[in-house]
Amino acid sequence: MKGPDMRKLYFVLLIIITIGAVLMPESSLPCTSLLVTRGASADGSVMITYTCDGEFHPHLGYTPAGDHNPGDSIEITSWGGKVIGKVAQVPHNYSVIGMMNEHQLAISETTFEGREELENRDGLLEYWDLIDLALQRTHTAREAIHLIAELAETYGYRSTGESFSLADVNEAWIMEMIGPGPGGKGMEWVALRLPDGYISCHANKSRIGEFPLNDTLNCLYSKNVISFAVAKGYYNPDAGTAFKFCDAYCPDTPQNRRYADTRVWSILRRAAPSQNISSDYNRFVEGARPYPLWIKPDKKLTIADVFALMRDHYEGTPLDMTKGVDAGPFGSPLRCRPMTWTADSVEYGWERSISTPQTAFSFVSQSRAGLPDAVGGVFWYGLDDTYSSCYVPFYCGINAVPESYTVGTLKKFSWESAWWIFNLVANYAQLKYSYMMPEILSVQREIEGNFLAAQPEIEKTASALSQSNPALMTNFLTDYSVSHAELVVNRWRDLATYLIAKYNDGYVQDSTGRAREMGYPDNWLNEVTKSRPNRFNLVPK
């Protein structure tokens, strides 16, 4: 298959991702990512996560491996489909499922934008082009970093500031980049390898501060990353302070602390509660120090632990979005956009949680040494809000994806679209969140628990087949991933119809099918009567 045709298959996913990102206002920049090293995971997996947040309908993409002729090229197009340039094709590209390739390399991102004047629309490649090409052309995170930098230097970088998470079977890296400004060449960037046994995360704000200049095992960077900042006036070497990438290219503000650092804080505090990580920094308390780039978790994390870390509304903290009058009578963490508003000349803002109804899709990737690549790499994929969704395992060696994950449009509801089914359940739950969400989570935990319990036997069988009959192994894993994904969608359809019938017109059906009046919680009724005294009195006073 020729490069341009193959590229279109994969870009079904990435184009939709980015349209959502491009259309989102600054106050609601999308995405959160967590990185877990081998030594920090319970089973030796390297894991990264991604929440792609925005109001759009994603399709799960698959790119088959392919061979190409000398002189072949890949067309780079604008959103309108206009060809804006070409990139030379390679002799062979690797297969990709979602954002993980056949060699267990996974890449995710969050956009930090940074200094607006450094965006270079004269460059050819957007950040999603770099992810796409790196997944199709490299085996490891380190190789991907070198290729990304090389492509940006050759063809130009077109996007704003980005943080990439990269994972292979041995290492996890954070790479941060920003453009050179209009007409400039390449990009300024730095990449750090996480120390084994540690975790890190980022959420729409640059996180890399100081970095070693003479440690190529653990740190890579562009040759002008410091001198460019000096020339632009972003850093003064005579000031007596160390150069920090984040300070130079993504200056700290009260807004990005609250919007981005609050999510970072919540992941770190939950992974290492013994460290008593304070919220002071994200609340802009004077003298509070930035959060560390990485920490050692209190215990090694399982895949279920990582799922849980990506499901968070700051529960149990003073920022708990399920509490207060703003959570409504049934404790919903939903906050409709926009994120900010003004009343009596005072600006206010909702919290931005890790779990949000505006998530289009999310993933957790597992990359594991000691297993055949086709078996060791698992792309756990979920649609819509992470809190109410269900992660389904897609092995990186499969050669097809379920149809329900590839159809549908935001313009029209469809029972055939997996995304719409998950979206329907999540949205309907807002009517009586405290009642319906426990029922949804019960189904979620049952299904994910079954997947995790079956995983060792599935992989034992697949590993044996990889030695005796690799083609049969591919068919086995493809059938398992695709058929079970469709079973999950069917279960969610049943869940939707069950919830619609049980929670209808404000009533709640009991076990006999009788509609019961449940009313509102006392604490919320008290807030109502306080806010509107004498309005609801049945006997005038």
CSV table of C-alpha atoms in Angstrom, one decimal, residues 41 127 205 214 266 293 336 382 488 509 530:
chain,number,residue,atom,x,y,z
A,41,SER,CA,4.7,-0.8,37.9
A,127,TYR,CA,2.7,17.8,16.3
A,205,LYS,CA,1.8,23.2,31.0
A,214,ASN,CA,26.3,16.4,29.6
A,266,SER,CA,-3.9,15.2,42.2
A,293,LEU,CA,8.8,16.4,37.7
A,336,CYS,CA,-20.5,23.1,31.5
A,382,GLY,CA,-11.8,4.0,26.4
A,488,VAL,CA,-18.6,-4.2,25.8
A,509,GLN,CA,-38.0,2.1,39.8
A,530,LYS,CA,-31.4,29.5,52.3
